[in-house]
mmCIF file of N, CA and C in Angstrom:
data_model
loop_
_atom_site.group_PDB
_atom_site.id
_atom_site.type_symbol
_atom_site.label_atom_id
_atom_site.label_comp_id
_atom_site.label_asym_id
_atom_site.label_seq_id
_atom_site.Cartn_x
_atom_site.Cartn_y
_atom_site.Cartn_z
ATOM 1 N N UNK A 1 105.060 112.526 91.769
ATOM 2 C CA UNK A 1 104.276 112.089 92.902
ATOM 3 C C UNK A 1 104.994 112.503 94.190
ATOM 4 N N UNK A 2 104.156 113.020 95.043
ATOM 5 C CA UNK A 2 104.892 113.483 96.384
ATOM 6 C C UNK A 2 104.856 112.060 97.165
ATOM 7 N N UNK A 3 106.266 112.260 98.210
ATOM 8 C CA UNK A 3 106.088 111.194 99.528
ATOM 9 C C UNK A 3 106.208 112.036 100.817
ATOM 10 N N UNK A 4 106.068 110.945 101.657
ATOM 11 C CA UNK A 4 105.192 111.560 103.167
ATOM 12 C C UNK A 4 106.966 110.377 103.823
ATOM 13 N N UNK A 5 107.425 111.190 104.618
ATOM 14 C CA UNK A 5 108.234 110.324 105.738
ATOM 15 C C UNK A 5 107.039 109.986 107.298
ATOM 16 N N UNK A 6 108.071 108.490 107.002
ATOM 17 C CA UNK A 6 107.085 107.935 108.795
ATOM 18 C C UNK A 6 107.326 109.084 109.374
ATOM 19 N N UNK A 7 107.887 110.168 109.806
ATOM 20 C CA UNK A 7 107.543 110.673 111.488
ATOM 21 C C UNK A 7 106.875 111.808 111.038
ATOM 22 N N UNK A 8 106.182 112.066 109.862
ATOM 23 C CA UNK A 8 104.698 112.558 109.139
ATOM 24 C C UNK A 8 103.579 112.537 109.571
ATOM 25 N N UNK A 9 103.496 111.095 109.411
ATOM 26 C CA UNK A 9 102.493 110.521 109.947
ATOM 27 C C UNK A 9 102.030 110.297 110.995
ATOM 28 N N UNK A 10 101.104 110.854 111.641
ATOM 29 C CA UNK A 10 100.774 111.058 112.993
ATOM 30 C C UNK A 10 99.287 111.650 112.870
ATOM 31 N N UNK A 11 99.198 111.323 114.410
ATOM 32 C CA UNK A 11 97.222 112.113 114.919
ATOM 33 C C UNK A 11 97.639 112.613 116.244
ATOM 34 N N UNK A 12 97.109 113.644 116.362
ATOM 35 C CA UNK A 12 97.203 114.274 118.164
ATOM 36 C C UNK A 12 96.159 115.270 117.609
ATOM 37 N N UNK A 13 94.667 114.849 118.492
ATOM 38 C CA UNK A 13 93.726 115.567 118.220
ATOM 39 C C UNK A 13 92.584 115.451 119.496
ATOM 40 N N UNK A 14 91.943 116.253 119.490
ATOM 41 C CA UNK A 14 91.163 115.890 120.831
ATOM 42 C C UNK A 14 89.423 115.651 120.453
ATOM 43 N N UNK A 15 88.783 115.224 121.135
ATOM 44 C CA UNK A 15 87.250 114.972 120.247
ATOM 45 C C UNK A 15 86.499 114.747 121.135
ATOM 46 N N UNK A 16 85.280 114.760 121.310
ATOM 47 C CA UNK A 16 84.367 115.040 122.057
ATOM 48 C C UNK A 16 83.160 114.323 121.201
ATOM 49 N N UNK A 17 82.513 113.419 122.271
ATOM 50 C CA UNK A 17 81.488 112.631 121.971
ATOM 51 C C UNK A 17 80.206 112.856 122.379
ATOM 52 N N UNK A 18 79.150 112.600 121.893
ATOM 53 C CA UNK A 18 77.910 112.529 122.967
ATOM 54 C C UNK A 18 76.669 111.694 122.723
ATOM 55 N N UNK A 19 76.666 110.843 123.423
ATOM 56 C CA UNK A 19 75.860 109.295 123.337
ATOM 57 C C UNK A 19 74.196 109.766 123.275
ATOM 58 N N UNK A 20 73.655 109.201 121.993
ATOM 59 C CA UNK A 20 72.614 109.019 121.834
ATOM 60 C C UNK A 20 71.360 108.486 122.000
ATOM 61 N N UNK A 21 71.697 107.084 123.632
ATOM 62 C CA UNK A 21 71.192 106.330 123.754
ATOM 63 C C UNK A 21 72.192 105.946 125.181
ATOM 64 N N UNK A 22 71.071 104.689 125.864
ATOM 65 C CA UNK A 22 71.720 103.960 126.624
ATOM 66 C C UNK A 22 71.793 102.327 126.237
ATOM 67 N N UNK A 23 73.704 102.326 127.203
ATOM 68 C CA UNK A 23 73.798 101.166 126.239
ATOM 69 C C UNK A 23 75.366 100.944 127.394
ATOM 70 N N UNK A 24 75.783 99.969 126.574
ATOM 71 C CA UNK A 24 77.277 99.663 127.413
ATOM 72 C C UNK A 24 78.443 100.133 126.093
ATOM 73 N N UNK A 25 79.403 100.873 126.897
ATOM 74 C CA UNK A 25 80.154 101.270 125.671
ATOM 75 C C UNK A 25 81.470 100.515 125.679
ATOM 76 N N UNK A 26 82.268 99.892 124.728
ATOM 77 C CA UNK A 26 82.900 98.747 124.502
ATOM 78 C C UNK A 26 84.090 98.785 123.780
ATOM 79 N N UNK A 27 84.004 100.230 122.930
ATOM 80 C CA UNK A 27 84.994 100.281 122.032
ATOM 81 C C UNK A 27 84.780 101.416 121.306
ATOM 82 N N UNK A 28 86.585 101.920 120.889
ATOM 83 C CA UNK A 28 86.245 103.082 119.885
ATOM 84 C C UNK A 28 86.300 102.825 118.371
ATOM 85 N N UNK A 29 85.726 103.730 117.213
ATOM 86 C CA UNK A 29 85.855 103.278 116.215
ATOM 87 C C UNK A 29 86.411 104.542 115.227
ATOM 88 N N UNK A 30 87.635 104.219 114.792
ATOM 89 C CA UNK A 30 88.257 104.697 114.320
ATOM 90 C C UNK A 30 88.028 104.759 112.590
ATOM 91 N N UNK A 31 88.144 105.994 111.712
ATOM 92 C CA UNK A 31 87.634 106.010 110.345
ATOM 93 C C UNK A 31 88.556 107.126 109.548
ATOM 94 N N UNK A 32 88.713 107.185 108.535
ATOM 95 C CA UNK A 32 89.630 108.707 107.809
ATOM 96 C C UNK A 32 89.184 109.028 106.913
ATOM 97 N N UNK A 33 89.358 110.988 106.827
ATOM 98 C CA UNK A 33 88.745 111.348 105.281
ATOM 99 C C UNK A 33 90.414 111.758 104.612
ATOM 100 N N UNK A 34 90.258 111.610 103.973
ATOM 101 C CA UNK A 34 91.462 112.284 102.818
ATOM 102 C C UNK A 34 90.921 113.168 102.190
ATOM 103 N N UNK A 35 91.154 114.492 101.533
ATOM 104 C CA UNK A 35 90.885 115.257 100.582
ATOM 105 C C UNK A 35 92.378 115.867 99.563
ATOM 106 N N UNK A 36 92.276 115.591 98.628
ATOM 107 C CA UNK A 36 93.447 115.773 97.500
ATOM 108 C C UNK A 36 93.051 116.838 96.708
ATOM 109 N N UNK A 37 93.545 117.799 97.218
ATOM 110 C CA UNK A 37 93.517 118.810 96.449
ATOM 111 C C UNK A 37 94.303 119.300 95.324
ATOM 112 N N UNK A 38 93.329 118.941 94.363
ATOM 113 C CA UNK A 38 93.983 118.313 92.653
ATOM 114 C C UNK A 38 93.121 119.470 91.986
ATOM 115 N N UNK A 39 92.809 119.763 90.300
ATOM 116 C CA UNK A 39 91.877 120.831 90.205
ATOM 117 C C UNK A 39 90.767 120.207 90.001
ATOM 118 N N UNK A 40 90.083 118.977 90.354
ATOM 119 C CA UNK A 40 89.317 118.715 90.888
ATOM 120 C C UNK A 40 89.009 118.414 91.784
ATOM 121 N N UNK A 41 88.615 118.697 93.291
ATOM 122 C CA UNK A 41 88.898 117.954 94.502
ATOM 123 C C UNK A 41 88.213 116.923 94.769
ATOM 124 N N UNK A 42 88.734 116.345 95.294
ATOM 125 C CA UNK A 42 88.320 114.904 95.547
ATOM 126 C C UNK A 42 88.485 114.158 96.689
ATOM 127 N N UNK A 43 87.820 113.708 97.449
ATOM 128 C CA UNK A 43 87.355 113.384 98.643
ATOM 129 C C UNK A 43 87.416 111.649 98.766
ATOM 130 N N UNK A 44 88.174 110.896 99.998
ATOM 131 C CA UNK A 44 87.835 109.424 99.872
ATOM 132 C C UNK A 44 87.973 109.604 101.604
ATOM 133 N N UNK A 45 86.722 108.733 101.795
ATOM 134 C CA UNK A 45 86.195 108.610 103.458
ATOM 135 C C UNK A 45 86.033 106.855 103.797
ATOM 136 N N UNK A 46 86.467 107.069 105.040
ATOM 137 C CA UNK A 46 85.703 105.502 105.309
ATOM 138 C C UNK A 46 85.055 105.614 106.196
ATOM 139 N N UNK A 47 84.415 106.779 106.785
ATOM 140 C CA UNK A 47 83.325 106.938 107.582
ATOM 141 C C UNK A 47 82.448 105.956 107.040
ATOM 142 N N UNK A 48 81.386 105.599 108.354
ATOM 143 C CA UNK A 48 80.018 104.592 108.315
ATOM 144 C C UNK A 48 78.501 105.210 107.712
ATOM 145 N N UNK A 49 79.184 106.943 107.462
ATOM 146 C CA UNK A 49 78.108 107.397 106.562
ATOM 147 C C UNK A 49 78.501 107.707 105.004
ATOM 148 N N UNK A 50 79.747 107.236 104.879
ATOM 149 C CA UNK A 50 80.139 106.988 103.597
ATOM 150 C C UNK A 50 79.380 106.143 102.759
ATOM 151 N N UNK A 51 79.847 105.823 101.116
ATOM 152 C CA UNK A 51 79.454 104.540 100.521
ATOM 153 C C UNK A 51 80.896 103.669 101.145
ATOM 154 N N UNK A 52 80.424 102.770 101.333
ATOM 155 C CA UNK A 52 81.972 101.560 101.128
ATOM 156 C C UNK A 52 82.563 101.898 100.401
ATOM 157 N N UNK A 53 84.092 101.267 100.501
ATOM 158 C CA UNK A 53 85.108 100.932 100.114
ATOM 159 C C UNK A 53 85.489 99.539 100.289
ATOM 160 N N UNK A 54 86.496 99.696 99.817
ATOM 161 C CA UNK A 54 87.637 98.167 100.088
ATOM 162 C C UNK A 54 88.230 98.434 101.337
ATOM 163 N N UNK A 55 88.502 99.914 101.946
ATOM 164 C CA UNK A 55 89.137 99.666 103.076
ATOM 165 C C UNK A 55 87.970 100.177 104.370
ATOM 166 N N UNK A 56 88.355 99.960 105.590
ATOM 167 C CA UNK A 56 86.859 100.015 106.351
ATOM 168 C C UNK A 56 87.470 100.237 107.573
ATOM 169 N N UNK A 57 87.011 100.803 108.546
ATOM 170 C CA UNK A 57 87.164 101.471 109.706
ATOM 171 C C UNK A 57 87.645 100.572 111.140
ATOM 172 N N UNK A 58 88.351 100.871 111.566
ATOM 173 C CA UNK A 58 89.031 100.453 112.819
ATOM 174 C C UNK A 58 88.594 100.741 114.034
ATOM 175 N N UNK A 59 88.605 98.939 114.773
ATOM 176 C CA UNK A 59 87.822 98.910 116.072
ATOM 177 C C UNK A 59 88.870 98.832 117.589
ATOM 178 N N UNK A 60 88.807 99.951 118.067
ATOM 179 C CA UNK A 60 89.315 99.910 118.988
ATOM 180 C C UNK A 60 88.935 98.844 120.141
ATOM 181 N N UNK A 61 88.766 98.168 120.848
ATOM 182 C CA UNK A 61 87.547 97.157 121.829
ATOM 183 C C UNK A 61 88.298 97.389 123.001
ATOM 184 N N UNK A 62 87.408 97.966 124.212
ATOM 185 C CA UNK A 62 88.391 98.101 125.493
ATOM 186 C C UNK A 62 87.998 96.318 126.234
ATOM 187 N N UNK A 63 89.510 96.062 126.617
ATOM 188 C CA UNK A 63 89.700 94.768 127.133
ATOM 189 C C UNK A 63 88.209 94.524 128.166
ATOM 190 N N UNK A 64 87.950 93.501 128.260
ATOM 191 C CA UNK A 64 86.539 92.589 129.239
ATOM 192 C C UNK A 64 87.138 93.192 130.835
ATOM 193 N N UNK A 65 85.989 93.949 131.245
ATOM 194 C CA UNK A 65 86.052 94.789 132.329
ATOM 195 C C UNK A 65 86.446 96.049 132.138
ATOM 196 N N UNK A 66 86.348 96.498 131.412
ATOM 197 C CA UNK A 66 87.028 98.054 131.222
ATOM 198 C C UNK A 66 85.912 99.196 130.648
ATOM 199 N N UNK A 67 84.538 97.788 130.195
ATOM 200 C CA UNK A 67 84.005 98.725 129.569
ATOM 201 C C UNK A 67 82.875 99.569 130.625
ATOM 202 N N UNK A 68 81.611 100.523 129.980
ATOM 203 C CA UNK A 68 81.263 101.211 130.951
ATOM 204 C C UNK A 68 79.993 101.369 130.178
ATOM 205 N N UNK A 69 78.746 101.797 131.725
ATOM 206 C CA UNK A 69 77.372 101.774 131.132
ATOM 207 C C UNK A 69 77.738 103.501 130.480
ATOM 208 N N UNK A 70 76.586 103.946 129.200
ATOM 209 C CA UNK A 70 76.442 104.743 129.119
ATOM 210 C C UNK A 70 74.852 105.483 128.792
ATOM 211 N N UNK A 71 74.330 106.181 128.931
ATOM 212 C CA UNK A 71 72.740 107.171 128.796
ATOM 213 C C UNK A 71 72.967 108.035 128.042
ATOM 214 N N UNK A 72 71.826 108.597 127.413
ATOM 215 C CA UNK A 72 71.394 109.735 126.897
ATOM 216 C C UNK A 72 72.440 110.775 127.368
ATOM 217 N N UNK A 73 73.267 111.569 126.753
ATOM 218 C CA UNK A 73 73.793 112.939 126.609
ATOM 219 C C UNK A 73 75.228 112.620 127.394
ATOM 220 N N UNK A 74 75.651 111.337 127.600
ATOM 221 C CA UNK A 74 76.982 111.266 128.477
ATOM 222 C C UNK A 74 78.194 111.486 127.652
ATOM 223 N N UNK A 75 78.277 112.273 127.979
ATOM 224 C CA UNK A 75 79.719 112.981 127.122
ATOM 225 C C UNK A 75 80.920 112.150 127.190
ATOM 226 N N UNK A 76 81.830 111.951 126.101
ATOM 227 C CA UNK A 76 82.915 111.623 126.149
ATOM 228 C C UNK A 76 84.311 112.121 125.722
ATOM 229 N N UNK A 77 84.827 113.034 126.488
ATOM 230 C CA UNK A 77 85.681 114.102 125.606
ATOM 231 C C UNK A 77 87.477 113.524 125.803
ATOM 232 N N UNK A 78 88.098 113.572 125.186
ATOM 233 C CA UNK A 78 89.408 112.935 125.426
ATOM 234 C C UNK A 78 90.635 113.713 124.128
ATOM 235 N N UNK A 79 91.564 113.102 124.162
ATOM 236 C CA UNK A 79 92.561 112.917 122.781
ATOM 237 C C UNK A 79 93.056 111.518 122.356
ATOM 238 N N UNK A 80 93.103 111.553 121.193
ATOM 239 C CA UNK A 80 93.426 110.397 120.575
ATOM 240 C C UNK A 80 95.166 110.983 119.836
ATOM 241 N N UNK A 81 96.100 109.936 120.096
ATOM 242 C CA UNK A 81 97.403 109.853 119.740
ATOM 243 C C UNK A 81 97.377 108.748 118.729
ATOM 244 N N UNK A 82 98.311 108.848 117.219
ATOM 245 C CA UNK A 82 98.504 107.596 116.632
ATOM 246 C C UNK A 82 99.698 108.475 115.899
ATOM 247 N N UNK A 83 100.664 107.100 115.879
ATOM 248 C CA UNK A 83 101.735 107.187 115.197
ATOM 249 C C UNK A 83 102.286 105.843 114.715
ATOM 250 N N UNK A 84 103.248 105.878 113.846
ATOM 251 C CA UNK A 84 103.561 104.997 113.078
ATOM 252 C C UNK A 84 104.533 104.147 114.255
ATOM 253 N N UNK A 85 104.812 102.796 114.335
ATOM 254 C CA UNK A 85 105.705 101.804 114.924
ATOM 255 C C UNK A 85 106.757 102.019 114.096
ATOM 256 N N UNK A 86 108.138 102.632 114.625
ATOM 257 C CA UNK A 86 109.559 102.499 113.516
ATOM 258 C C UNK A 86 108.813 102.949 112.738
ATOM 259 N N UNK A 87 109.863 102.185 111.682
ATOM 260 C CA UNK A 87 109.674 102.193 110.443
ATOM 261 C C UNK A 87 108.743 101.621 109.515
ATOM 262 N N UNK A 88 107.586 100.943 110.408
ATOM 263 C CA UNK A 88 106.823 99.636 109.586
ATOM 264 C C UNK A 88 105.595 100.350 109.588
ATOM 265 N N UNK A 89 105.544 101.188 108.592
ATOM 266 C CA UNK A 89 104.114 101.860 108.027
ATOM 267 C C UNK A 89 102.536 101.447 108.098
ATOM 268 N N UNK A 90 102.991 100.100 108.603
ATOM 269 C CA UNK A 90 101.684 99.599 108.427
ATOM 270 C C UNK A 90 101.101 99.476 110.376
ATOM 271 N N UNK A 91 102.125 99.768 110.794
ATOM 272 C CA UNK A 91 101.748 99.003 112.641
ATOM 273 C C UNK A 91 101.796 100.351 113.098
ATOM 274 N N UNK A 92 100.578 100.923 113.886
ATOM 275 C CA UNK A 92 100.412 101.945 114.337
ATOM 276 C C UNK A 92 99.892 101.637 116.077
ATOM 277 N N UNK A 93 100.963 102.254 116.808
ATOM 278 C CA UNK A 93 100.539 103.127 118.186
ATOM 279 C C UNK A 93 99.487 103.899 118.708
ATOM 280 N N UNK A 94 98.448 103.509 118.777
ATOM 281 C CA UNK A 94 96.941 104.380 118.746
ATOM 282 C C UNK A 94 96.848 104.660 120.661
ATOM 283 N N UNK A 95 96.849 105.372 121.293
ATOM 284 C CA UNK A 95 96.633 106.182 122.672
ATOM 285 C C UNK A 95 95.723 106.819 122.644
ATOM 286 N N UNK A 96 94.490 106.196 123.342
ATOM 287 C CA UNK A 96 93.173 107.326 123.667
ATOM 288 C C UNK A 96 93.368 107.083 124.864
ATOM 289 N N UNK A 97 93.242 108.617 125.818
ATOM 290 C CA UNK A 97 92.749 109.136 126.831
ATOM 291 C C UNK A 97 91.381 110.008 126.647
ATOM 292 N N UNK A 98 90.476 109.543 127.816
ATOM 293 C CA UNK A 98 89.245 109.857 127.781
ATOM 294 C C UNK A 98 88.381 109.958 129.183
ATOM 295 N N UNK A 99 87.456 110.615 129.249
ATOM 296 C CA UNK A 99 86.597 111.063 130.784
ATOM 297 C C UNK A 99 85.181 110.969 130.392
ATOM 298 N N UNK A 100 84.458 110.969 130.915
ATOM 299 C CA UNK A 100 83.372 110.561 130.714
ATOM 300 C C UNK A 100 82.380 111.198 131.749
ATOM 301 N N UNK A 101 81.509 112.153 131.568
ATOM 302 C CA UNK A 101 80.665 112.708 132.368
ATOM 303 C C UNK A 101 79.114 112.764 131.891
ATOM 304 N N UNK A 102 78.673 112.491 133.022
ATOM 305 C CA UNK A 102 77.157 112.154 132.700
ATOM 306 C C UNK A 102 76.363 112.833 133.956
ATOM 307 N N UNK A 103 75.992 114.073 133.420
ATOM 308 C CA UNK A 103 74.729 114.866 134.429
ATOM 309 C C UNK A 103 75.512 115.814 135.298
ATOM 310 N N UNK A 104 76.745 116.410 134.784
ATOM 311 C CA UNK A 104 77.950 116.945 135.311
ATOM 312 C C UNK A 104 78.486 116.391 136.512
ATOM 313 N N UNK A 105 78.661 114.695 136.265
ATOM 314 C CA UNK A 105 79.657 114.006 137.050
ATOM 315 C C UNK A 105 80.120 113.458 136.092
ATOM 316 N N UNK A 106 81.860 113.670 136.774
ATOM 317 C CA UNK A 106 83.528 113.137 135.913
ATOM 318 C C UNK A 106 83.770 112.052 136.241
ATOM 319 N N UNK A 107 83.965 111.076 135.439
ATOM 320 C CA UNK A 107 84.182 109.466 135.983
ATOM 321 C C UNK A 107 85.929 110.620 135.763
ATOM 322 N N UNK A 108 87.092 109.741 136.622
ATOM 323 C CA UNK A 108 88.481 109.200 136.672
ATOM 324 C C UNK A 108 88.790 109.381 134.986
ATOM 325 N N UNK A 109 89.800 110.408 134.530
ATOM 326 C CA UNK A 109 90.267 110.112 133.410
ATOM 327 C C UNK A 109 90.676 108.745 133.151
ATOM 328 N N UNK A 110 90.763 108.307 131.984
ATOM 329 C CA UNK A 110 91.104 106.517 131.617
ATOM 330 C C UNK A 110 92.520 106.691 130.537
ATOM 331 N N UNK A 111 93.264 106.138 130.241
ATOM 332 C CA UNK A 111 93.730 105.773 128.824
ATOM 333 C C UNK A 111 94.095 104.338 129.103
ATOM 334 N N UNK A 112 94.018 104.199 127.342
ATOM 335 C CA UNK A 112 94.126 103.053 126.843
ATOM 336 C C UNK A 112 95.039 102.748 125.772
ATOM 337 N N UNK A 113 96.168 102.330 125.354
ATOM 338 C CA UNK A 113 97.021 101.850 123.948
ATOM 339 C C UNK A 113 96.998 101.003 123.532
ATOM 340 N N UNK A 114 96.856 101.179 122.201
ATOM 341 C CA UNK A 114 96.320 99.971 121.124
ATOM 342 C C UNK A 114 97.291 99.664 120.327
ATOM 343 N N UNK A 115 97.464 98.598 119.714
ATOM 344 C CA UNK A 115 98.571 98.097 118.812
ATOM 345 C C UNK A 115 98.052 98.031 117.866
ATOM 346 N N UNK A 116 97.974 98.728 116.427
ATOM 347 C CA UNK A 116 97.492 97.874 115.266
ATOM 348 C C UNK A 116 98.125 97.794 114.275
ATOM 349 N N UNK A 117 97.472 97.253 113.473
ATOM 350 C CA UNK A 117 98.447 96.781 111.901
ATOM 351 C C UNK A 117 97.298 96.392 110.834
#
């Protein structure tokens, strides 16, 4: 069986959103695919277009006042940072920075850091 060291484990990726609707936006939601490439491959997701699992997707919630209206086609493009706390595999450092433009106007880049476990 292979192992993975904590400073492995990490996300630095950038992503780009685009809202389907109007609404107030409140929080990000965080999900993972794995693929194990075995000679059968095999795939485990906890995306919300997945079937369930036992394990289930992570809610970012921006603190009361932080959040923001959003419409039809308002883009949200940013990077998301996550890394492991020390040594404790389970408590992760999550950093989204993000902008938000709607009708080619730039709200103020934002970030936000999350603690989880």
């Amino acid at each position: 069986m292979y192992t993975i060291q904590h400073d492995e484990v990490y996300v630095d990726s950038e992503f780009a959103l685009t809202c389907d609707g109007h609404g107030i936006f409140r929080s990000f939601v965080l999900f993972f695919d794995v693929l194990f490439n075995l000679p059968h491959s095999w795939k485990f997701s906890t995306s919300p277009e997945s079937p369930p699992t036992h394990w289930q997707q992570t809610v970012c919630c921006l603190p009361p006042g932080e959040e923001f209206e959003v419409w039809r086609d308002t883009a949200i493009n940013g990077r998301i940072r996550m890394n492991c706390i020390g040594e404790l595999p389970r408590f992760w450092t999550v950093t989204i920075q993000w902008t938000v433009t709607w009708k080619k106007k730039s709200a103020a880049p934002r970030t936000r850091t999350f603690y989880l476990m």
